[in-house]
mmCIF file of C-alpha atoms in Angstrom:
data_model
loop_
_atom_site.group_PDB
_atom_site.id
_atom_site.type_symbol
_atom_site.label_atom_id
_atom_site.label_comp_id
_atom_site.label_asym_id
_atom_site.label_seq_id
_atom_site.Cartn_x
_atom_site.Cartn_y
_atom_site.Cartn_z
ATOM 1 C CA MET A 4 13.003 -21.031 -38.853
ATOM 2 C CA LEU A 5 9.990 -17.533 -37.944
ATOM 3 C CA LEU A 6 7.286 -20.707 -37.980
ATOM 4 C CA GLN A 7 9.288 -22.660 -35.143
ATOM 5 C CA ILE A 8 10.196 -19.253 -33.216
ATOM 6 C CA ILE A 9 6.482 -18.141 -33.944
ATOM 7 C CA ARG A 10 5.285 -21.226 -32.402
ATOM 8 C CA VAL A 11 8.008 -21.535 -28.750
ATOM 9 C CA LEU A 12 6.346 -17.692 -28.092
ATOM 10 C CA GLN A 13 3.282 -19.136 -29.152
ATOM 11 C CA PHE A 14 4.028 -21.737 -25.882
ATOM 12 C CA VAL A 15 5.021 -18.895 -23.674
ATOM 13 C CA ALA A 16 2.440 -16.355 -23.969
ATOM 14 C CA LEU A 17 0.287 -19.638 -23.478
ATOM 15 C CA ALA A 18 2.017 -21.033 -20.775
ATOM 16 C CA GLY A 19 1.958 -17.154 -19.390
ATOM 17 C CA THR A 20 -1.764 -17.203 -19.757
ATOM 18 C CA LEU A 21 -2.285 -19.839 -17.492
ATOM 19 C CA ALA A 22 -0.209 -19.205 -15.307
ATOM 20 C CA SER A 23 -1.850 -15.412 -14.594
ATOM 21 C CA ALA A 24 -5.219 -17.054 -14.657
ATOM 22 C CA ALA A 25 -4.319 -18.955 -11.389
ATOM 23 C CA TYR A 26 -2.810 -15.902 -9.605
ATOM 24 C CA TYR A 27 -6.221 -14.554 -10.335
ATOM 25 C CA ILE A 28 -8.236 -17.257 -8.897
ATOM 26 C CA ILE A 29 -5.507 -17.421 -5.703
ATOM 27 C CA CYS A 30 -6.681 -12.916 -5.204
ATOM 28 C CA ILE A 31 -10.221 -14.209 -5.931
ATOM 29 C CA TRP A 32 -9.649 -17.398 -3.143
ATOM 30 C CA GLY A 33 -8.035 -14.138 -1.292
ATOM 31 C CA ALA A 34 -10.616 -11.562 -1.790
ATOM 32 C CA ILE A 35 -13.587 -14.900 -0.196
ATOM 33 C CA SER A 36 -11.126 -15.483 2.867
ATOM 34 C CA PHE A 37 -11.154 -11.478 3.620
ATOM 35 C CA LEU A 38 -14.778 -11.639 2.837
ATOM 36 C CA LYS A 39 -15.761 -14.324 5.255
ATOM 37 C CA HIS A 40 -12.804 -13.641 7.803
ATOM 38 C CA ARG A 41 -13.369 -10.639 8.641
ATOM 39 C CA LYS A 42 -14.990 -10.276 11.709
ATOM 40 C CA ASN A 43 -18.479 -7.854 12.402
ATOM 41 C CA ALA A 44 -17.823 -7.543 16.506
ATOM 42 C CA ALA A 45 -15.320 -4.885 18.302
ATOM 43 C CA ALA A 46 -13.590 -5.086 20.676
ATOM 44 C CA ARG A 47 -15.263 -4.191 24.293
ATOM 45 C CA LEU A 48 -14.127 -0.242 24.700
ATOM 46 C CA GLU A 49 -12.837 -1.065 28.172
ATOM 47 C CA ASP A 50 -10.481 -4.108 26.613
ATOM 48 C CA LEU A 51 -8.571 -1.620 24.922
ATOM 49 C CA PRO A 52 -4.810 -0.265 25.551
ATOM 50 C CA PRO A 53 -3.806 4.010 25.205
ATOM 51 C CA VAL A 54 -2.745 4.200 21.863
ATOM 52 C CA SER A 55 0.000 7.022 20.132
ATOM 53 C CA ILE A 56 -0.364 7.650 17.024
ATOM 54 C CA LEU A 57 2.705 8.974 15.060
ATOM 55 C CA LYS A 58 2.433 10.637 11.857
ATOM 56 C CA PRO A 59 5.446 12.565 9.846
ATOM 57 C CA LEU A 60 4.942 15.053 7.692
ATOM 58 C CA ARG A 61 6.387 16.716 4.068
ATOM 59 C CA GLY A 62 4.716 19.839 2.201
ATOM 60 C CA ILE A 63 0.626 19.480 1.438
ATOM 61 C CA ASP A 64 -1.608 15.626 0.373
ATOM 62 C CA PRO A 65 -5.124 15.894 -1.605
ATOM 63 C CA GLY A 66 -7.285 16.389 1.091
ATOM 64 C CA MET A 67 -5.002 15.915 3.736
ATOM 65 C CA TYR A 68 -6.843 18.286 6.710
ATOM 66 C CA GLU A 69 -10.332 16.103 6.625
ATOM 67 C CA SER A 70 -8.039 12.878 6.734
ATOM 68 C CA PHE A 71 -6.536 14.021 9.368
ATOM 69 C CA ARG A 72 -9.412 15.386 11.225
ATOM 70 C CA SER A 73 -10.691 11.636 10.436
ATOM 71 C CA TYR A 74 -8.330 10.949 13.666
ATOM 72 C CA CYS A 75 -9.666 13.361 15.442
ATOM 73 C CA GLN A 76 -13.075 11.882 15.818
ATOM 74 C CA GLN A 77 -12.130 8.047 16.462
ATOM 75 C CA ASP A 78 -14.340 6.436 18.929
ATOM 76 C CA TYR A 79 -11.606 4.925 21.027
ATOM 77 C CA PRO A 80 -11.326 5.413 24.854
ATOM 78 C CA HIS A 81 -7.606 7.450 25.143
ATOM 79 C CA TYR A 82 -4.789 8.678 22.352
ATOM 80 C CA GLU A 83 -3.200 11.151 21.444
ATOM 81 C CA ILE A 84 -1.978 12.552 18.415
ATOM 82 C CA ILE A 85 1.766 13.946 17.246
ATOM 83 C CA PHE A 86 3.159 15.222 14.002
ATOM 84 C CA GLY A 87 6.899 15.387 12.426
ATOM 85 C CA VAL A 88 8.027 17.200 10.270
ATOM 86 C CA SER A 89 11.392 18.885 9.378
ATOM 87 C CA GLU A 90 11.110 22.045 8.266
ATOM 88 C CA PRO A 91 10.454 24.693 9.874
ATOM 89 C CA ASN A 92 8.191 26.188 7.116
ATOM 90 C CA ASP A 93 6.667 23.058 5.853
ATOM 91 C CA PRO A 94 3.536 24.551 4.916
ATOM 92 C CA ALA A 95 2.057 20.753 6.700
ATOM 93 C CA ILE A 96 2.058 22.736 9.976
ATOM 94 C CA ALA A 97 -0.690 24.898 9.332
ATOM 95 C CA CYS A 98 -3.262 21.865 9.057
ATOM 96 C CA VAL A 99 -1.222 20.782 12.637
ATOM 97 C CA GLN A 100 -1.976 24.385 13.974
ATOM 98 C CA ARG A 101 -5.552 24.712 12.542
ATOM 99 C CA LEU A 102 -6.661 21.215 13.828
ATOM 100 C CA GLN A 103 -5.420 21.934 16.829
ATOM 101 C CA GLN A 104 -7.695 24.710 17.753
ATOM 102 C CA GLU A 105 -10.618 22.584 16.408
ATOM 103 C CA PHE A 106 -9.741 19.988 18.487
ATOM 104 C CA PRO A 107 -8.727 21.783 21.684
ATOM 105 C CA ARG A 108 -9.924 18.923 23.690
ATOM 106 C CA ARG A 109 -7.560 16.356 21.836
ATOM 107 C CA ASN A 110 -4.179 15.557 22.559
ATOM 108 C CA ILE A 111 -2.486 17.072 19.863
ATOM 109 C CA CYS A 112 1.162 17.178 19.076
ATOM 110 C CA LEU A 113 3.259 19.351 16.734
ATOM 111 C CA VAL A 114 7.009 18.078 17.249
ATOM 112 C CA HIS A 115 9.869 19.980 14.764
ATOM 113 C CA CYS A 116 12.482 17.172 14.427
ATOM 114 C CA GLU A 117 16.048 18.798 13.384
ATOM 115 C CA GLN A 118 18.059 15.741 13.260
ATOM 116 C CA LYS A 119 18.609 13.712 9.842
ATOM 117 C CA LEU A 120 19.289 10.627 10.553
ATOM 118 C CA GLY A 121 18.789 8.635 7.395
ATOM 119 C CA ALA A 122 18.419 9.184 3.914
ATOM 120 C CA ASN A 123 14.195 8.261 4.502
ATOM 121 C CA VAL A 124 13.084 12.420 6.228
ATOM 122 C CA LYS A 125 10.208 10.400 6.511
ATOM 123 C CA VAL A 126 11.488 7.980 9.415
ATOM 124 C CA SER A 127 14.095 9.958 10.544
ATOM 125 C CA ASN A 128 11.137 12.409 11.884
ATOM 126 C CA LEU A 129 9.221 9.118 12.946
ATOM 127 C CA ALA A 130 12.442 7.647 15.601
ATOM 128 C CA GLN A 131 12.234 12.122 16.810
ATOM 129 C CA ILE A 132 8.387 11.781 17.326
ATOM 130 C CA LEU A 133 8.638 8.764 18.863
ATOM 131 C CA GLU A 134 10.233 10.193 22.363
ATOM 132 C CA ARG A 135 7.745 11.955 22.785
ATOM 133 C CA ALA A 136 5.267 9.181 22.099
ATOM 134 C CA GLN A 137 3.504 8.525 25.674
ATOM 135 C CA ASN A 138 1.781 5.088 25.346
ATOM 136 C CA GLU A 139 3.535 1.813 24.536
ATOM 137 C CA HIS A 140 0.476 0.578 21.083
ATOM 138 C CA LEU A 141 1.467 3.134 18.621
ATOM 139 C CA VAL A 142 -0.434 3.275 15.209
ATOM 140 C CA VAL A 143 1.455 5.131 12.413
ATOM 141 C CA SER A 144 -0.110 6.051 8.944
ATOM 142 C CA ASP A 145 1.027 7.640 5.498
ATOM 143 C CA SER A 146 -0.235 11.814 5.985
ATOM 144 C CA ASP A 147 -2.651 10.991 2.827
ATOM 145 C CA ILE A 148 -4.365 7.973 4.320
ATOM 146 C CA ARG A 149 -8.754 8.696 6.519
ATOM 147 C CA VAL A 150 -9.889 6.763 8.483
ATOM 148 C CA THR A 151 -13.460 5.695 9.492
ATOM 149 C CA SER A 152 -14.351 6.659 13.263
ATOM 150 C CA ASP A 153 -13.987 2.803 14.051
ATOM 151 C CA TYR A 154 -10.636 2.514 13.054
ATOM 152 C CA LEU A 155 -8.374 2.472 16.090
ATOM 153 C CA ARG A 156 -11.130 -0.381 16.956
ATOM 154 C CA ALA A 157 -9.597 -2.235 14.118
ATOM 155 C CA VAL A 158 -6.036 -1.978 14.782
ATOM 156 C CA ALA A 159 -5.522 -2.313 18.019
ATOM 157 C CA GLY A 160 -7.884 -4.789 19.397
ATOM 158 C CA PRO A 161 -5.709 -7.349 17.358
ATOM 159 C CA LEU A 162 -2.630 -6.251 19.490
ATOM 160 C CA ALA A 163 -4.358 -8.249 22.832
ATOM 161 C CA ASP A 164 -2.780 -11.276 21.635
ATOM 162 C CA PRO A 165 0.621 -11.452 21.924
ATOM 163 C CA GLN A 166 1.553 -13.480 18.985
ATOM 164 C CA ILE A 167 1.014 -11.062 16.725
ATOM 165 C CA GLY A 168 3.791 -7.951 16.561
ATOM 166 C CA LEU A 169 1.840 -5.604 13.202
ATOM 167 C CA VAL A 170 -1.659 -4.733 12.062
ATOM 168 C CA THR A 171 -0.962 -3.384 8.746
ATOM 169 C CA CYS A 172 -4.401 -2.349 6.238
ATOM 170 C CA LEU A 173 -6.209 -2.581 3.050
ATOM 171 C CA TYR A 174 -6.954 0.609 1.260
ATOM 172 C CA ARG A 175 -8.571 1.920 -1.354
ATOM 173 C CA GLY A 176 -7.533 4.599 -3.916
ATOM 174 C CA VAL A 177 -10.247 7.583 -4.243
ATOM 175 C CA ALA A 178 -8.603 8.778 -8.171
ATOM 176 C CA CYS A 179 -8.943 12.986 -8.645
ATOM 177 C CA SER A 180 -10.586 13.414 -12.258
ATOM 178 C CA SER A 181 -6.995 12.743 -14.251
ATOM 179 C CA VAL A 182 -7.058 9.182 -16.398
ATOM 180 C CA GLY A 183 -3.577 8.925 -14.662
ATOM 181 C CA SER A 184 -5.926 9.409 -10.821
ATOM 182 C CA ARG A 185 -7.659 7.190 -12.397
ATOM 183 C CA LEU A 186 -5.353 4.605 -12.824
ATOM 184 C CA GLU A 187 -3.543 4.601 -10.247
ATOM 185 C CA ALA A 188 -6.824 4.115 -8.366
ATOM 186 C CA LEU A 189 -7.727 1.082 -10.240
ATOM 187 C CA GLY A 190 -4.052 -0.220 -10.050
ATOM 188 C CA ILE A 191 -4.964 -0.107 -6.522
ATOM 189 C CA ALA A 192 -7.865 -2.146 -6.245
ATOM 190 C CA THR A 193 -7.128 -5.342 -9.043
ATOM 191 C CA ASP A 194 -2.897 -4.700 -9.114
ATOM 192 C CA PHE A 195 -1.641 -4.073 -5.593
ATOM 193 C CA CYS A 196 -4.682 -5.216 -3.417
ATOM 194 C CA ALA A 197 -4.989 -7.694 -4.968
ATOM 195 C CA GLY A 198 -1.371 -9.680 -4.266
ATOM 196 C CA VAL A 199 -1.420 -8.794 -0.831
ATOM 197 C CA LEU A 200 -5.106 -10.980 -0.626
ATOM 198 C CA ALA A 201 -3.127 -13.547 -2.496
ATOM 199 C CA ALA A 202 0.455 -13.225 -0.679
ATOM 200 C CA ARG A 203 -2.368 -14.044 3.235
ATOM 201 C CA GLN A 204 -3.473 -16.625 1.585
ATOM 202 C CA LEU A 205 -0.574 -18.361 -0.115
ATOM 203 C CA GLU A 206 2.071 -17.755 3.482
ATOM 204 C CA GLY A 207 0.333 -14.827 5.142
ATOM 205 C CA ILE A 208 1.049 -11.739 5.593
ATOM 206 C CA ARG A 209 5.039 -10.660 6.182
ATOM 207 C CA PHE A 210 5.200 -7.364 5.286
ATOM 208 C CA GLY A 211 3.298 -3.866 6.774
ATOM 209 C CA LEU A 212 1.227 -1.041 3.912
ATOM 210 C CA GLY A 213 1.925 2.644 4.586
ATOM 211 C CA SER A 214 -0.953 2.942 5.001
ATOM 212 C CA THR A 215 -0.963 1.368 8.188
ATOM 213 C CA LEU A 216 1.877 0.186 10.628
ATOM 214 C CA ALA A 217 -0.578 -1.062 14.304
ATOM 215 C CA PHE A 218 2.590 -2.939 16.722
ATOM 216 C CA ARG A 219 3.657 -1.793 20.434
ATOM 217 C CA ARG A 220 7.196 -0.403 20.469
ATOM 218 C CA ARG A 221 9.244 -3.213 22.548
ATOM 219 C CA ASP A 222 8.923 -5.203 19.468
ATOM 220 C CA LEU A 223 10.035 -1.937 16.908
ATOM 221 C CA LEU A 224 12.831 -1.636 19.436
ATOM 222 C CA SER A 225 13.441 -5.166 19.537
ATOM 223 C CA VAL A 226 14.270 -5.658 15.096
ATOM 224 C CA GLY A 227 16.431 -1.888 15.909
ATOM 225 C CA GLY A 228 13.507 0.908 15.892
ATOM 226 C CA PHE A 229 13.034 3.369 13.928
ATOM 227 C CA GLU A 230 16.302 4.293 13.626
ATOM 228 C CA SER A 231 18.067 1.183 11.773
ATOM 229 C CA LEU A 232 15.490 1.653 9.248
ATOM 230 C CA ALA A 233 15.511 5.003 7.844
ATOM 231 C CA ASP A 234 17.753 4.292 5.009
ATOM 232 C CA TYR A 235 14.827 2.326 4.565
ATOM 233 C CA LEU A 236 12.655 3.178 1.242
ATOM 234 C CA ALA A 237 10.209 1.397 1.717
ATOM 235 C CA ASP A 238 10.105 0.835 5.180
ATOM 236 C CA ASP A 239 7.118 -0.719 6.117
ATOM 237 C CA TYR A 240 7.427 -3.579 3.946
ATOM 238 C CA GLU A 241 10.895 -3.480 6.276
ATOM 239 C CA LEU A 242 9.371 -3.975 9.091
ATOM 240 C CA GLY A 243 6.902 -6.333 8.085
ATOM 241 C CA LYS A 244 10.045 -8.003 8.004
ATOM 242 C CA ARG A 245 11.693 -8.362 10.832
ATOM 243 C CA ILE A 246 9.417 -8.475 13.240
ATOM 244 C CA THR A 247 8.189 -11.726 11.392
ATOM 245 C CA LEU A 248 11.588 -12.886 11.852
ATOM 246 C CA GLY A 249 11.524 -12.397 15.057
ATOM 247 C CA GLY A 250 9.132 -15.490 15.011
ATOM 248 C CA LYS A 251 5.598 -12.669 15.492
ATOM 249 C CA LYS A 252 2.802 -12.592 13.087
ATOM 250 C CA VAL A 253 1.654 -10.031 11.217
ATOM 251 C CA VAL A 254 -2.433 -9.518 10.366
ATOM 252 C CA LEU A 255 -3.657 -7.678 8.162
ATOM 253 C CA SER A 256 -6.415 -6.025 10.024
ATOM 254 C CA ASP A 257 -10.280 -6.038 8.649
ATOM 255 C CA ALA A 258 -10.673 -2.317 8.015
ATOM 256 C CA VAL A 259 -9.765 -0.514 5.125
ATOM 257 C CA VAL A 260 -8.636 3.108 5.230
ATOM 258 C CA GLU A 261 -8.656 5.442 2.078
ATOM 259 C CA SER A 262 -5.353 7.458 -0.090
ATOM 260 C CA PHE A 263 -6.105 10.039 -1.689
ATOM 261 C CA LEU A 264 -4.796 10.266 -4.592
ATOM 262 C CA PRO A 265 -3.071 14.028 -6.633
ATOM 263 C CA GLN A 266 -3.984 14.496 -9.704
ATOM 264 C CA TYR A 267 -1.763 12.738 -11.962
ATOM 265 C CA SER A 268 -0.944 13.174 -15.478
ATOM 266 C CA PHE A 269 -0.192 10.181 -17.571
ATOM 267 C CA GLY A 270 2.992 10.725 -16.935
ATOM 268 C CA GLN A 271 4.124 11.761 -13.474
ATOM 269 C CA PHE A 272 1.463 8.381 -12.957
ATOM 270 C CA LEU A 273 4.433 6.716 -14.781
ATOM 271 C CA GLN A 274 7.123 8.171 -13.198
ATOM 272 C CA HIS A 275 5.118 6.775 -9.789
ATOM 273 C CA GLN A 276 5.066 3.399 -10.962
ATOM 274 C CA LEU A 277 8.150 3.098 -11.934
ATOM 275 C CA ARG A 278 9.207 4.169 -8.730
ATOM 276 C CA TRP A 279 7.198 1.630 -6.880
ATOM 277 C CA ALA A 280 8.593 -0.811 -9.278
ATOM 278 C CA ARG A 281 12.052 -0.465 -8.898
ATOM 279 C CA THR A 282 11.036 -0.345 -4.465
ATOM 280 C CA LEU A 283 9.721 -3.960 -5.380
ATOM 281 C CA ARG A 284 11.828 -5.337 -6.670
ATOM 282 C CA ALA A 285 14.767 -3.796 -4.147
ATOM 283 C CA SER A 286 12.622 -5.708 -1.867
ATOM 284 C CA ARG A 287 11.697 -8.872 -2.275
ATOM 285 C CA PRO A 288 14.046 -9.640 -5.785
ATOM 286 C CA GLY A 289 12.251 -12.745 -6.527
ATOM 287 C CA GLY A 290 8.983 -12.723 -5.869
ATOM 288 C CA TYR A 291 9.434 -10.259 -8.173
ATOM 289 C CA PHE A 292 11.244 -11.264 -11.000
ATOM 290 C CA GLY A 293 7.450 -14.082 -10.461
ATOM 291 C CA LEU A 294 5.481 -11.324 -11.167
ATOM 292 C CA ILE A 295 5.941 -12.024 -14.924
ATOM 293 C CA LEU A 296 3.600 -14.638 -14.400
ATOM 294 C CA THR A 297 0.585 -12.889 -13.367
ATOM 295 C CA PHE A 298 0.444 -10.235 -17.276
ATOM 296 C CA GLY A 299 -2.699 -11.291 -18.179
ATOM 297 C CA PHE A 300 -3.872 -9.602 -19.893
ATOM 298 C CA PRO A 301 -0.775 -9.124 -22.363
ATOM 299 C CA TRP A 302 -0.725 -12.804 -22.220
ATOM 300 C CA ALA A 303 -3.370 -13.431 -23.967
ATOM 301 C CA LEU A 304 -3.248 -11.028 -26.863
ATOM 302 C CA LEU A 305 0.664 -12.095 -27.909
ATOM 303 C CA THR A 306 -0.992 -15.703 -27.758
ATOM 304 C CA LEU A 307 -3.939 -14.345 -30.058
ATOM 305 C CA PHE A 308 -0.822 -12.254 -32.606
ATOM 306 C CA CYS A 309 1.424 -16.035 -32.102
ATOM 307 C CA SER A 310 -1.910 -18.302 -32.676
ATOM 308 C CA MET A 311 -2.244 -15.974 -36.222
ATOM 309 C CA GLY A 312 -6.304 -15.107 -34.568
ATOM 310 C CA ALA A 313 -6.780 -18.911 -33.971
ATOM 311 C CA ALA A 314 -10.606 -19.033 -32.711
ATOM 312 C CA TRP A 315 -9.627 -21.236 -28.721
ATOM 313 C CA ALA A 316 -6.734 -17.997 -28.522
ATOM 314 C CA TRP A 317 -9.989 -15.837 -28.725
ATOM 315 C CA TYR A 318 -12.174 -18.300 -26.391
ATOM 316 C CA LEU A 319 -8.647 -17.609 -23.882
ATOM 317 C CA LEU A 320 -8.986 -13.875 -24.679
ATOM 318 C CA GLY A 321 -12.158 -13.668 -23.524
ATOM 319 C CA ALA A 322 -12.051 -15.506 -20.320
ATOM 320 C CA MET A 323 -9.072 -14.006 -19.262
ATOM 321 C CA VAL A 324 -10.822 -10.099 -19.491
ATOM 322 C CA ILE A 325 -14.093 -12.364 -17.746
ATOM 323 C CA ILE A 326 -11.604 -13.674 -14.899
ATOM 324 C CA LYS A 327 -9.985 -10.204 -13.876
ATOM 325 C CA ILE A 328 -13.022 -8.484 -14.036
ATOM 326 C CA ALA A 329 -14.245 -11.474 -11.320
ATOM 327 C CA VAL A 330 -10.783 -9.476 -9.833
ATOM 328 C CA ALA A 331 -11.882 -6.521 -9.613
ATOM 329 C CA TYR A 332 -15.312 -7.384 -8.184
ATOM 330 C CA SER A 333 -13.961 -9.179 -5.104
ATOM 331 C CA VAL A 334 -11.259 -7.243 -4.459
ATOM 332 C CA GLY A 335 -12.024 -3.934 -5.268
ATOM 333 C CA THR A 336 -15.814 -3.830 -5.156
ATOM 334 C CA ARG A 337 -16.519 -6.202 -1.847
ATOM 335 C CA SER A 338 -13.054 -6.455 -0.290
ATOM 336 C CA LEU A 339 -12.398 -2.930 -0.359
ATOM 337 C CA ARG A 340 -15.515 -1.417 -1.278
ATOM 338 C CA ASP A 341 -15.266 0.673 -3.827
ATOM 339 C CA PRO A 342 -17.961 2.270 -5.974
ATOM 340 C CA GLN A 343 -15.391 3.283 -8.611
ATOM 341 C CA VAL A 344 -13.606 0.025 -9.647
ATOM 342 C CA MET A 345 -17.020 -1.364 -12.015
ATOM 343 C CA GLN A 346 -17.197 2.372 -13.838
ATOM 344 C CA TRP A 347 -13.647 2.698 -14.477
ATOM 345 C CA LEU A 348 -13.540 -1.116 -15.497
ATOM 346 C CA TRP A 349 -12.751 0.154 -19.428
ATOM 347 C CA LEU A 350 -9.336 1.909 -18.140
ATOM 348 C CA LEU A 351 -8.188 -2.090 -16.623
ATOM 349 C CA PRO A 352 -6.808 -3.517 -20.150
ATOM 350 C CA ILE A 353 -4.187 0.132 -20.519
ATOM 351 C CA ARG A 354 -4.140 -0.555 -16.844
ATOM 352 C CA ASP A 355 -2.476 -4.001 -16.931
ATOM 353 C CA LEU A 356 -1.120 -3.111 -21.118
ATOM 354 C CA VAL A 357 1.382 -0.090 -19.487
ATOM 355 C CA ALA A 358 2.842 -2.635 -16.607
ATOM 356 C CA VAL A 359 4.286 -4.544 -18.700
ATOM 357 C CA PRO A 360 7.651 -1.900 -20.125
ATOM 358 C CA ILE A 361 6.657 -0.464 -16.073
ATOM 359 C CA TRP A 362 8.508 -4.262 -15.286
ATOM 360 C CA ILE A 363 10.818 -3.885 -17.450
ATOM 361 C CA GLY A 364 11.914 0.036 -16.827
ATOM 362 C CA SER A 365 12.376 -0.996 -13.458
ATOM 363 C CA TYR A 366 15.277 -3.395 -14.642
ATOM 364 C CA THR A 367 16.909 -0.975 -16.306
ATOM 365 C CA GLY A 368 17.722 1.474 -13.057
ATOM 366 C CA SER A 369 18.218 2.265 -9.683
ATOM 367 C CA GLN A 370 16.819 5.391 -9.295
ATOM 368 C CA VAL A 371 14.442 7.148 -8.021
ATOM 369 C CA ALA A 372 12.142 10.609 -7.792
ATOM 370 C CA TRP A 373 10.797 11.077 -4.391
ATOM 371 C CA ARG A 374 9.139 13.787 -3.243
ATOM 372 C CA GLY A 375 11.401 15.659 -4.940
ATOM 373 C CA ASP A 376 14.298 14.887 -3.968
ATOM 374 C CA LEU A 377 16.367 11.892 -6.345
ATOM 375 C CA PHE A 378 18.017 8.495 -4.871
ATOM 376 C CA THR A 379 19.620 5.452 -6.266
ATOM 377 C CA LEU A 380 18.066 2.171 -5.006
ATOM 378 C CA LYS A 381 20.457 -0.451 -3.862
ATOM 379 C CA ASP A 382 19.472 -3.176 -1.276
ATOM 380 C CA GLY A 383 16.821 -1.315 -1.001
ATOM 381 C CA LYS A 384 18.658 1.681 0.921
ATOM 382 C CA LEU A 385 18.135 4.970 -0.601
ATOM 383 C CA ALA A 386 21.352 6.779 -1.190
ATOM 384 C CA ARG A 387 20.989 10.437 -2.075
ATOM 385 C CA ASN A 388 22.912 12.168 -5.673
#
């Protein structure tokens, strides 16, 4: 009986390993396609529309001021930056005021958002910031995102095509010195962004990423405006999904931005991963369940164990390690231009093994901790505990 159970487990583990290998090949294919189609020529300055950059804030993020400065140094003819805070004593206010002093000729505005339009304070602030925006073309990005000087040209240019309703961006994580922070950055490069490129290759992008959301005001209003998203945790995903359902395309920009990560302890890293996992499960339950077929290294280890250390299973494990390194190189090093990925490659087995209990843990509850508050997730929406 025990032998039969082991054989069944071996068959399941082998199937999981082969499915993961196929998925990794699709990720590499997606990275090659992204690199192949990356445009070298930017749009002409005279063809670019005025843009309003909307930045909702709450608290201080790593490297926040330098990230803010990067938006003030854009090679772009006409744009404004509107920041929004909900608390009058928010420490981020001092950063905005300092920015206004350093760039007095730049159109920088700070809005105090007094209303609470939903459980997602970020989206509630965006709805109120939008009232002050002067332009039809809008760009939203998280407060920890840093960009290069050609960023606005790269994300606003594609909107010249009326069939494109949303432009979003890949990002690389800039880690601190802690192991938790490095594991987070490695996961962004080898797992999250790899999955985005695989989705782009198989079905196209049907979601947005908080690193960048560039869209027209009229397209936002056509799907209900920010107010209709104010109770969703994954508001970026929801906006992209609604724009796609409305008949317009979501595209991935050529630009790759940077996200500056906190000094996560290992426990904080696990907590953040669990929140993200439960968010994905609530937003896209079918696709999230399918992630079980992407845990190549754990599946290969289980295959090795069930085969009692057979030579072919060792070869399979070695092949899985090689193909995962190829994913790290093609996505992290080449597509994201992340110089840290290959340096921290020794952490990749730990990152892959941790992904399994995180996936299981996402099904054990619906509570998430976000920005110091505790919420319950239901159908992708937040309910404050």
